[in-house]
Coordinates of C-alpha atoms and ligand atoms in Angstrom, one line a residue:
X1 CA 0.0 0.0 0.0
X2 CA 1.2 3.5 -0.9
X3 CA 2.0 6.5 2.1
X4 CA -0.6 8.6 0.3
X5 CA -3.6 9.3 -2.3
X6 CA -5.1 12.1 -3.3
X7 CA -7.9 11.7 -5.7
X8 CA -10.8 13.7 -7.6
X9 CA -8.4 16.6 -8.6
X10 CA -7.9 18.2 -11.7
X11 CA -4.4 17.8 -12.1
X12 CA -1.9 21.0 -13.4
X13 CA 1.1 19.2 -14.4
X14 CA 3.2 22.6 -14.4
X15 CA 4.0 21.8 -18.1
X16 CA 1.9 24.4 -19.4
X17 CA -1.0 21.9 -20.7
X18 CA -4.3 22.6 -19.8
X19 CA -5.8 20.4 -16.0
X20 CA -6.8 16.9 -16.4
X21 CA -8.8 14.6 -13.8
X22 CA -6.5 12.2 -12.2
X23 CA -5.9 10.5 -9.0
X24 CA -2.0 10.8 -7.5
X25 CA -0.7 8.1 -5.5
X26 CA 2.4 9.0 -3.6
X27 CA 5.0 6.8 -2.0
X28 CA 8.4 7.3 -0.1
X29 CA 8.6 11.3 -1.1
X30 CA 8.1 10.6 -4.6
X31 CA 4.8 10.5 -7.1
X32 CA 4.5 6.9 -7.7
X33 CA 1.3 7.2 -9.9
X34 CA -0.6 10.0 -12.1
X35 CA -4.0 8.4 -13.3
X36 CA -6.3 5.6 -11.4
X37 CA -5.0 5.3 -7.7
X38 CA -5.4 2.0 -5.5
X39 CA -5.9 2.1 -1.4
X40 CA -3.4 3.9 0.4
X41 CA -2.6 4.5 4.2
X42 CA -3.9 7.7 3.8
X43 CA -6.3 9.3 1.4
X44 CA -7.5 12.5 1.0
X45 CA -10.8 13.6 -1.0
X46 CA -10.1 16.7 -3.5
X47 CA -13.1 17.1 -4.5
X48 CA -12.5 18.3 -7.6
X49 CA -10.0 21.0 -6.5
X50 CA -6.5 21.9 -8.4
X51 CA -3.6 20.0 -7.9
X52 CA -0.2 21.7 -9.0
X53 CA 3.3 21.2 -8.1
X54 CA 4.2 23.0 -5.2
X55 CA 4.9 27.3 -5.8
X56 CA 9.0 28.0 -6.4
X57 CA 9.8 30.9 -4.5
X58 CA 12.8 32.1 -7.1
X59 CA 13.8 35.2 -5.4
X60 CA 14.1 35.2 -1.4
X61 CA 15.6 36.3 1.8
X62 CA 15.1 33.6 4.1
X63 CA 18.3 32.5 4.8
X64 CA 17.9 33.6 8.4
X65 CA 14.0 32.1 8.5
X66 CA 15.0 28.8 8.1
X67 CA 16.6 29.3 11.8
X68 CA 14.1 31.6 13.1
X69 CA 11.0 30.5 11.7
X70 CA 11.7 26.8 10.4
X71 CA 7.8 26.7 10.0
X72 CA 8.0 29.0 7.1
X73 CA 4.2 29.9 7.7
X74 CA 4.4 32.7 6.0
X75 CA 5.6 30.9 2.6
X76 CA 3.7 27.1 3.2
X77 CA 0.2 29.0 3.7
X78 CA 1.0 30.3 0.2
X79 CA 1.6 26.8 -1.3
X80 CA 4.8 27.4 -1.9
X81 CA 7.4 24.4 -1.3
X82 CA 11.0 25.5 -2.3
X83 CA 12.4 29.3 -1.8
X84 CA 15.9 30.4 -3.5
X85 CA 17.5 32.0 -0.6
X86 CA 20.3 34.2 -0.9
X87 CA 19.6 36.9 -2.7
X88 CA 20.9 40.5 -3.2
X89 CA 24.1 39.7 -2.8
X90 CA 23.5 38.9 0.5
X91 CA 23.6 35.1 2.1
X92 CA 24.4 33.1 5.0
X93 CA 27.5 32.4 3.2
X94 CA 30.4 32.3 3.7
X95 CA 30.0 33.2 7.6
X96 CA 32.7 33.9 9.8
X97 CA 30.6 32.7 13.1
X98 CA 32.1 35.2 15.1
X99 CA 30.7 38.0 12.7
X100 CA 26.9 39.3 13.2
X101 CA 25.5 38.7 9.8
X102 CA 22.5 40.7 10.6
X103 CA 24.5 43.7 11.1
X104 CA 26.7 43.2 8.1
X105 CA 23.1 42.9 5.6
X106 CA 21.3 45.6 7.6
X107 CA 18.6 43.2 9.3
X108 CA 18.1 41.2 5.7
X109 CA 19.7 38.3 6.9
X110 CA 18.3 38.2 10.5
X111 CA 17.5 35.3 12.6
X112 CA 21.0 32.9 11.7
X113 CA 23.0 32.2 14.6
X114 CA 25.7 28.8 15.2
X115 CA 28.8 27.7 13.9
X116 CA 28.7 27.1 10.2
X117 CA 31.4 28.8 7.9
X118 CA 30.5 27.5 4.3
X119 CA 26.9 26.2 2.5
X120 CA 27.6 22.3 4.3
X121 CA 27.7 23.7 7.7
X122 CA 24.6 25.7 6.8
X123 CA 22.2 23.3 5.9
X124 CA 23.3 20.8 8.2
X125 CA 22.1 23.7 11.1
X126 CA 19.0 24.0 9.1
X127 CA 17.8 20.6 8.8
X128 CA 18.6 20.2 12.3
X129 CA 15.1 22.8 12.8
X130 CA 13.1 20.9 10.8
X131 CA 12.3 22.9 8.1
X132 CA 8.5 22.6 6.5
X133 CA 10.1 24.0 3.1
X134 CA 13.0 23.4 0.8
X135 CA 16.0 25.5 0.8
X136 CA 17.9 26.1 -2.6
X137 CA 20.8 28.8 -1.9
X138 CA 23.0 31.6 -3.7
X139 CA 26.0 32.7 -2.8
X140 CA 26.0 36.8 -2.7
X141 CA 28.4 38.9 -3.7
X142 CA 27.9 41.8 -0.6
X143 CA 28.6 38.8 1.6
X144 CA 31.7 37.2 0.1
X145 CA 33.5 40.7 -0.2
X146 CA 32.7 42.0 2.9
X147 CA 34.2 38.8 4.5
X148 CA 37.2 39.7 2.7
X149 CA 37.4 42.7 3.0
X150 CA 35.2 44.5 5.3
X151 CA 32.9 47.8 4.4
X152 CA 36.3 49.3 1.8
X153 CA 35.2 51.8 -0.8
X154 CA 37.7 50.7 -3.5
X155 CA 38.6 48.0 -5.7
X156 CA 39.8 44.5 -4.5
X157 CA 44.0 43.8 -4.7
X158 CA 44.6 40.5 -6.4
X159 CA 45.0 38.5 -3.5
X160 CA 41.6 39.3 -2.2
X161 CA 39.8 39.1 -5.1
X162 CA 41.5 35.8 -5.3
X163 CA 39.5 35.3 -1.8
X164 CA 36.7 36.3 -3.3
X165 CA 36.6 33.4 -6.1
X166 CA 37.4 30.9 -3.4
X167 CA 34.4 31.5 -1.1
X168 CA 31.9 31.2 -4.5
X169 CA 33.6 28.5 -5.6
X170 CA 33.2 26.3 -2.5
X171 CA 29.7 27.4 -2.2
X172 CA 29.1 25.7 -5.9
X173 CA 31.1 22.7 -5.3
X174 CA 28.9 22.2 -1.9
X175 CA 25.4 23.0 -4.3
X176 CA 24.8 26.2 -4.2
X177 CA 22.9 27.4 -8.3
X178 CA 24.3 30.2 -8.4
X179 CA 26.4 34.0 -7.5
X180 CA 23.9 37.1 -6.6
X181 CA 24.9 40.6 -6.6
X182 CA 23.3 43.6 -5.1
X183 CA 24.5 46.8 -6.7
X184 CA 22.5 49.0 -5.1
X185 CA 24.0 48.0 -2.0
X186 CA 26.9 48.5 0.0
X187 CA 29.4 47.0 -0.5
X188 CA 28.3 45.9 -4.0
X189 CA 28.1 49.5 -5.2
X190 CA 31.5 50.0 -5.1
X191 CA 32.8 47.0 -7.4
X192 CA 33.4 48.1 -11.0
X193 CA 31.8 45.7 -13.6
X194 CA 34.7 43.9 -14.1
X195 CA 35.5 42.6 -10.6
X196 CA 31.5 40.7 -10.8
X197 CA 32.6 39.4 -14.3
X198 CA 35.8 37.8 -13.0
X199 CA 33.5 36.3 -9.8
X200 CA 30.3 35.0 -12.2
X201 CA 33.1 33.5 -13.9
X202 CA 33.5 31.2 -11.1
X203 CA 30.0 29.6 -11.6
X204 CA 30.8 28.9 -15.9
X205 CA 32.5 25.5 -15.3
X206 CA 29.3 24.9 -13.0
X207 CA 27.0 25.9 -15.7
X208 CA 25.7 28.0 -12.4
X209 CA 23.6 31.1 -12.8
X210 CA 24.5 35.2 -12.2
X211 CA 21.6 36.8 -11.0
X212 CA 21.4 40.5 -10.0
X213 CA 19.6 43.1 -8.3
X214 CA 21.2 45.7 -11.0
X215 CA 23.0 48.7 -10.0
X216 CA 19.8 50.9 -10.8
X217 CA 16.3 50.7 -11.3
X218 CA 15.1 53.3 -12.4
X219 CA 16.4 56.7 -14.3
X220 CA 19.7 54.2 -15.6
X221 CA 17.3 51.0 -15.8
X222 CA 18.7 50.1 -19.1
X223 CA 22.6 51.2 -18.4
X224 CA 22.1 48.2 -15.4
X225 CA 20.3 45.9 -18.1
X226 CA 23.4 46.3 -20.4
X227 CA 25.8 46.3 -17.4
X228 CA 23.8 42.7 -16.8
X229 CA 24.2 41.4 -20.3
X230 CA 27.6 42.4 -20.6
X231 CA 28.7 40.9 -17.7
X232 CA 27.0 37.6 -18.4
X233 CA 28.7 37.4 -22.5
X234 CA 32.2 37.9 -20.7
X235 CA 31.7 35.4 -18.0
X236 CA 29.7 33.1 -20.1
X237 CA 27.0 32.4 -18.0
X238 CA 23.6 32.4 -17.5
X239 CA 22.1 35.8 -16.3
X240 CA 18.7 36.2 -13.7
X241 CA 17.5 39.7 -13.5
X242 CA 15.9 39.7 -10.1
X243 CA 12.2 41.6 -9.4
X244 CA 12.2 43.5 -12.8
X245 CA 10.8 46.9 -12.4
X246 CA 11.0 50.3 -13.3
X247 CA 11.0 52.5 -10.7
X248 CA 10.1 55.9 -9.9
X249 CA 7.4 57.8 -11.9
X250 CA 9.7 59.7 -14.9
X251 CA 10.6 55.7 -15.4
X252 CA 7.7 54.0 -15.5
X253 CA 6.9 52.6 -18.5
X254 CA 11.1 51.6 -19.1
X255 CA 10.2 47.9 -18.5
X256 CA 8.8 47.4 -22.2
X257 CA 12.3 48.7 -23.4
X258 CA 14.3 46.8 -20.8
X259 CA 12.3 43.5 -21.7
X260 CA 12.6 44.1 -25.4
X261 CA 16.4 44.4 -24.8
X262 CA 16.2 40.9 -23.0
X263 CA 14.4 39.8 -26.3
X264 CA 17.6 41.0 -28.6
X265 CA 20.1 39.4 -26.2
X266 CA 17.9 35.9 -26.2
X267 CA 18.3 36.0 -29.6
X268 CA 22.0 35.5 -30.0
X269 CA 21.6 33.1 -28.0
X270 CA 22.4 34.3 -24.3
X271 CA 20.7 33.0 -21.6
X272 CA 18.8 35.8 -19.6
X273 CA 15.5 34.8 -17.6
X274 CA 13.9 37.0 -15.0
X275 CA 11.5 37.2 -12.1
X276 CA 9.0 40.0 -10.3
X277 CA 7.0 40.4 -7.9
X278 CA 3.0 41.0 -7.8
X279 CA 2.9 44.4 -6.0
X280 CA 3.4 48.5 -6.8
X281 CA 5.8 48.7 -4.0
X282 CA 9.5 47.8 -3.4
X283 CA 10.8 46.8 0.3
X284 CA 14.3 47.1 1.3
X285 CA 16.8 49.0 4.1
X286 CA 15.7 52.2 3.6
X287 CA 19.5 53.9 4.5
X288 CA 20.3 52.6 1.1
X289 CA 18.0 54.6 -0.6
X290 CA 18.7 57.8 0.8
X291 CA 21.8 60.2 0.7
X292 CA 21.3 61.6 4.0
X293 CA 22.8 65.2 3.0
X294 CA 20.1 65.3 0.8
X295 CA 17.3 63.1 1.0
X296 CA 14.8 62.9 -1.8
X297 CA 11.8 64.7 -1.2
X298 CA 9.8 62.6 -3.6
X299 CA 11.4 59.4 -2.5
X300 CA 10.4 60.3 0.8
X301 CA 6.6 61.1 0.3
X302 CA 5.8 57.3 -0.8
X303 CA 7.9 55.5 2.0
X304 CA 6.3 53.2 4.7
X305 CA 7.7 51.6 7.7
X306 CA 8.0 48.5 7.9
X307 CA 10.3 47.5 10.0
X308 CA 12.3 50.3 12.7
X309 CA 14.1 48.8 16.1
X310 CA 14.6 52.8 16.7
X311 CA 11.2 53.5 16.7
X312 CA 8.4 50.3 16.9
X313 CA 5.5 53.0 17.1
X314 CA 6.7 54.0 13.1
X315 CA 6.2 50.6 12.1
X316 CA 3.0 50.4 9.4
X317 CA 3.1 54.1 8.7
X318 CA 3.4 56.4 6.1
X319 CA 6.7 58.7 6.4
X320 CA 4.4 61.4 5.5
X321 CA 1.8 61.3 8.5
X322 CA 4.7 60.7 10.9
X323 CA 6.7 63.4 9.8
X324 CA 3.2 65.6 10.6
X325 CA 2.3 64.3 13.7
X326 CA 6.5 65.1 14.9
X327 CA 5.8 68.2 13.5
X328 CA 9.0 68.1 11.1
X329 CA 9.8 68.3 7.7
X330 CA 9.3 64.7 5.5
X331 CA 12.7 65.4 5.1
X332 CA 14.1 65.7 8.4
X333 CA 11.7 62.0 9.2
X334 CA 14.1 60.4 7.0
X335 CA 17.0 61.9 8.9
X336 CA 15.8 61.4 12.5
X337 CA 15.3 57.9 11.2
X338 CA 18.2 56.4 9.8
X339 CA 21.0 58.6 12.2
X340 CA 18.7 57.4 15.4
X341 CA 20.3 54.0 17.0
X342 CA 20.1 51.1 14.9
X343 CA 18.4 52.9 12.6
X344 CA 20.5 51.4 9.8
X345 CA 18.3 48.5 10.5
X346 CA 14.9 50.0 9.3
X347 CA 13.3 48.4 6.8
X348 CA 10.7 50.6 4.5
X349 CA 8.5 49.9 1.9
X350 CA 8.0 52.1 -1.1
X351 CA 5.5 53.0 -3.3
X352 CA 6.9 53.8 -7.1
X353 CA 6.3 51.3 -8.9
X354 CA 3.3 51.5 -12.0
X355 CA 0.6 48.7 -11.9
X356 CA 0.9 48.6 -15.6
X357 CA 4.3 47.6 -15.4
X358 CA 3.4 45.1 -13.4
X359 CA 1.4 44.0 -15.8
X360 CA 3.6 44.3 -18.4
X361 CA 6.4 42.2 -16.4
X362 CA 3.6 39.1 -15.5
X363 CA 2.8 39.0 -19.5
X364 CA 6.3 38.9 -20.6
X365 CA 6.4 34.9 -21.7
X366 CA 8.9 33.4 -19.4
X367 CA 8.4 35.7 -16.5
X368 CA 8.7 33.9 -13.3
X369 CA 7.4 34.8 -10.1
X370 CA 9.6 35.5 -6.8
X371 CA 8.2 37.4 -3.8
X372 CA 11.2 39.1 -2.7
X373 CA 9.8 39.2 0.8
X374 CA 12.1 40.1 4.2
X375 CA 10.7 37.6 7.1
X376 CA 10.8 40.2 9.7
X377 CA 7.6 39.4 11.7
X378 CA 8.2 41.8 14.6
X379 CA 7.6 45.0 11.9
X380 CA 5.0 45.3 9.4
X381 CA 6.3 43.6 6.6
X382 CA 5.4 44.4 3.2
X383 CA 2.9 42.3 2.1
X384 CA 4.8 40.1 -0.6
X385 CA 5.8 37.6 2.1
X386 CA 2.3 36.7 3.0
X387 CA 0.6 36.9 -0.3
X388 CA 2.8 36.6 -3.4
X389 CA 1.3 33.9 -5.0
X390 CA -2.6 33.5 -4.2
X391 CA -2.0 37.4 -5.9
X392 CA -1.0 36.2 -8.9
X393 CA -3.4 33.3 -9.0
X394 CA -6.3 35.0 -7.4
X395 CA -5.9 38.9 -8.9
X396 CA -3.9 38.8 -12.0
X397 CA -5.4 35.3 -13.3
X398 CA -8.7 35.4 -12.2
X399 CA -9.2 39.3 -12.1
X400 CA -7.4 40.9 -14.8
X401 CA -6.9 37.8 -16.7
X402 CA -2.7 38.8 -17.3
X403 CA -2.0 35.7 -18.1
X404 CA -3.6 32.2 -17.9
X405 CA -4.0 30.1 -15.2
X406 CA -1.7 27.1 -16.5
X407 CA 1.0 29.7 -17.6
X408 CA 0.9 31.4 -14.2
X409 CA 1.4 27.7 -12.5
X410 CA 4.4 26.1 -15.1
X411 CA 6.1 30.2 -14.6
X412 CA 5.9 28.7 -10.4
X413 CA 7.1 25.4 -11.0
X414 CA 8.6 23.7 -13.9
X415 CA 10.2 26.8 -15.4
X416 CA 11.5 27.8 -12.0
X417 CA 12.8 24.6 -11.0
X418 CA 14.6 23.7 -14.4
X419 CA 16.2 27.2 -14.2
X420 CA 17.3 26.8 -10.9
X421 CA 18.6 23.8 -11.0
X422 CA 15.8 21.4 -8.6
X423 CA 16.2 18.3 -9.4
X424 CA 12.8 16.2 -10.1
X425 CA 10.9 19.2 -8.8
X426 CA 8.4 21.4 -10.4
X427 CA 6.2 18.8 -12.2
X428 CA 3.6 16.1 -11.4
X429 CA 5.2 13.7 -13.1
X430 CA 5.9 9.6 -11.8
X431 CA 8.9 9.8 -10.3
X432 CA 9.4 13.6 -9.1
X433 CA 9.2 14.8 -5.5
X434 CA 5.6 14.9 -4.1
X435 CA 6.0 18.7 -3.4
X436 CA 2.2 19.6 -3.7
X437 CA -0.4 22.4 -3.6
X438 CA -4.2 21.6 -3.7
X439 CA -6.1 25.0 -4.0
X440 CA -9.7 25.9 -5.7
X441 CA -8.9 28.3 -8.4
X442 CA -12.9 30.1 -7.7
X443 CA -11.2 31.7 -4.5
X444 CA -7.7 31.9 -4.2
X445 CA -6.4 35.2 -3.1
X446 CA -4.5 36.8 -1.2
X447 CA -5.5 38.8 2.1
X448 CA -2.6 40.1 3.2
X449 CA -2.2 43.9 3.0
X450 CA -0.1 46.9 3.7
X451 CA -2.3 47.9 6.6
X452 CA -2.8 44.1 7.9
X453 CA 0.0 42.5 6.2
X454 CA 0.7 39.0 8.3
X455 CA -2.5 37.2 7.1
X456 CA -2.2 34.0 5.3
X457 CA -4.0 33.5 2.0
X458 CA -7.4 31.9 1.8
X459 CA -8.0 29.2 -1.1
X460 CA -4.9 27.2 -0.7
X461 CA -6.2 23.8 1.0
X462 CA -3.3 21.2 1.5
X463 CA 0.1 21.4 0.8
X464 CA 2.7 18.1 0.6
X465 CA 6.4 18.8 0.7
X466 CA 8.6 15.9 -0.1
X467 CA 5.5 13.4 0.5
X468 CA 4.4 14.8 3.9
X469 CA 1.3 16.6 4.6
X470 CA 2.5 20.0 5.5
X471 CA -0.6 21.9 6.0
X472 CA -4.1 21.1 5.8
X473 CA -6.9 22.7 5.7
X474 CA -5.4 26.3 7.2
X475 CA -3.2 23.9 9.7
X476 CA 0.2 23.9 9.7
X477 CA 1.5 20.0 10.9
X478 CA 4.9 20.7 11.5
X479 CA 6.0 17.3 9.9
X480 CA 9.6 19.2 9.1
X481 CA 9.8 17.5 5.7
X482 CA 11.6 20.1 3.8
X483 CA 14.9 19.0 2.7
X484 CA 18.4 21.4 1.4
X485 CA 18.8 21.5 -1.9
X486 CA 21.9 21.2 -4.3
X487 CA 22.3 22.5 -7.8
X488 CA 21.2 19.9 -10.5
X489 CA 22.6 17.3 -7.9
X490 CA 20.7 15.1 -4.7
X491 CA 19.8 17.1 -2.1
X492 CA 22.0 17.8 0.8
X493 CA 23.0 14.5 3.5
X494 CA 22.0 12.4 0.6
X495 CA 24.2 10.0 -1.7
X496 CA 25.7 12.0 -4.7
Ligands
CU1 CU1 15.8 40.8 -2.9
ZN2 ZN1 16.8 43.1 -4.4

């Protein structure tokens, strides 16, 4: 007798092709049957409901969550199975375990804590919590070179950029899919082009990926998409562009000419894919938007708090009516802000991105789907990390019809996993992973929102990672099934 049946459901494969009725019988992790299913230990009634592979997070932060919140709520409720952790340049490795990694990404990376140095010692820590989700990593580029050499504003000497290529390299050979950059960030911002060429390099003999929050997104959107091309033609490897956007309101509008660009450099033959993320808003340390001389007026007028250790009460407020209430300029808000203690640590959300974009972005034919969410459940995160996905499903699919409902599901699954390098994942196919999520298409959405943002979705009715019921029915089970992932390779604490 199987572990596990789930009949009456209309299955999505994740290929693209349109549901079909099936039973699924599932055994030992895996999908042992797609079609007419005999008795099982345990069988569960769909009633008719939507079965698709479980939701690929491509573009995450929750390197520290695995430690902090190995219940991953906040992504499970969503149906999503895997995340791509590491993103931005920023990742639990390398660590030096005396170093406070929360510090060194600004509160991104939050939650980690132990002894691990490199990707092994990493996941060995995680799976000791149990994790409900799978964990497929990056290593970031902010992260390796200010392990080598600290918070510097100049270029790296040979010997440390040397360094540099040793910590990504180990990272691939122990499974990591890939080297991200932040270039926004510090201290990403102040490498020249040529020092991430020489360290994407490192992932070529890999056949690993380069993906990139680009050094601007908004008034030099296409100088970073060219800066992005040319660095993946002289390394020779595949390029991500991570949450495509255009932002700021003289930009909006840019993302038709940065995707058309992408188009060009597909066909010579690069490799360029992409993700985004459902909302209007970006989230992010908000000292690294601001030059604090001169803070942007306009800038200022559509930031949110989100998260602020100098000042809770800020949390889930506009800059604008806290600035009134002190009294003070928007301006001066910003400053009181970031120059208070700790208050490098504030996380903000803003408001400059154009919902046609978005649009735009979610039509583009191999866009896929990444929710770019920062698990800091003390603020008032931006709503992303509850709802990225029923969103997609629920408003752009069912709403404003953006795309279809079997594209939206193979741009969450098969696409993501075969670009990302998850082996057996991403399909319901004999022989692949039972990662699972059962939801009725009628009323999947999300509820999460900027004022009430830590509400899980509604419409998402069971979810199976690696052959375990993970949650059921709005219950999380805490069965712990979810397993760390390596690159086109067995997971982690398995045989090669
Ligand atoms: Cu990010
Ligand atoms: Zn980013």
């Amino acid at each position: 007798m199987v572990d596990l049946v789930i009949r009456n459901v209309n299955v999505l494969d994740g290929s693209g092709s349109e549901a079909f009725e099936a039973d699924v019988e599932i055994d030992d992790g895996r999908i042992r049957t797609v079609g007419t299913a005999g008795a099982a230990d345990r069988e569960i009634d769909g009633e008719g409901a939507y079965l698709a592979p479980g939701f690929i997070d491509t573009h995450s932060h929750d390197d520290g969550a695995f430690f902090r919140h190995p219940g991953m709520e906040f992504k499970l409720a969503q149906g999503v199975t895997t995340v791509v952790a590491g993103n931005c340049g920023f990742s639990a490795i390398p660590a030096d375990p005396d170093a406070d990694s929360a510090t060194a990404s600004g509160g991104i990376l939050a939650g980690l804590e132990g002894e691990f140095v490199d990707l092994a010692g990493y996941y060995a820590e995680a799976l000791k919590r149990e994790p409900a989700i799978n964990n497929m990593m990056l290593v970031g580029h902010n992260t390796v070179r200010a392990l080598t050499m600290g918070m510097d504003e100049r270029e790296p000497t040979g010997a440390e950029l040397e360094t540099m290529r040793g910590h990504v390299r180990r990272a691939l050979e122990q499974g990591a899919c890939g080297f991200s950059t932040g270039l926004i960030y510090r201290p990403g911002r102040w490498s020249r082009t040529d020092e991430v060429v020489e360290l994407a390099k490192v992932a070529k003999p890999f056949e690993a990926l380069y993906t990139t929050h680009m050094r601007n997104e908004g008034d030099r959107l296409l100088e970073a998409v060219e800066e992005t091309l040319l660095i993946g033609r002289e390394s020779g490897v595949h390029v991500h562009i991570s949450h495509h956007k255009s932002a700021g309101r003289p930009n909006w509008g840019k993302v038709k000419d940065s995707l058309a660009r992408v188009d060009e450099a597909l066909a010579t033959g690069q490799r360029v894919t992409l993700d985004v993320y459902p909302y209007t808003a970006g989230s992010g340390r908000m000292i690294e938007y601001f030059d604090l001389e001169n803070p942007s007026r306009t800038l200022a007028e559509v930031i949110r708090i989100a998260s602020c250790p100098a000042f809770r009460e800020f949390e889930g407020r506009m800059l604008v009516d806290i600035a009134k209430e002190q009294g003070i300029d928007v301006t001066e808000a910003v400053k009181m802000i970031l120059t208070a203690p700790r208050g490098d640590r504030t996380i903000c959300i803003q408001f400059i991105i154009d919902e046609a974009d978005v649009e735009t972005n979610l039509a583009y034919r191999d866009m896929m789907v990444g929710s770019d969410g920062i698990p800091d459940l003390r603020g008032q995160p931006h709503p992303r990390l509850f709802g990225t996905f029923p969103r997609v499903l629920g408003h752009y699919v069912r709403e404003r019809a953006t795309l279809t409902l079997e594209e939206a599901v193979r741009r969450m699954t098969s696409l993501s996993a075969e670009t990302f390098g998850l082996v057996d994942r991403g399909r319901i196919r004999e022989g692949f992973w039972a990662d699972l999520v059962l939801f009725n298409p009628e009323t999947v959405r999300d509820t999460a929102t900027y004022d009430d943002p830590k509400r899980e979705p509604e419409g998402i009715e069971l979810v199976v990672v690696n052959g375990q019921v993970a949650f059921d029915a709005g219950t999380h089970t805490r069965v712990g099934s979810g397993r760390m992932l390596r690159y086109r390779r067995s997971a982690f604490g398995d045989a090669q």
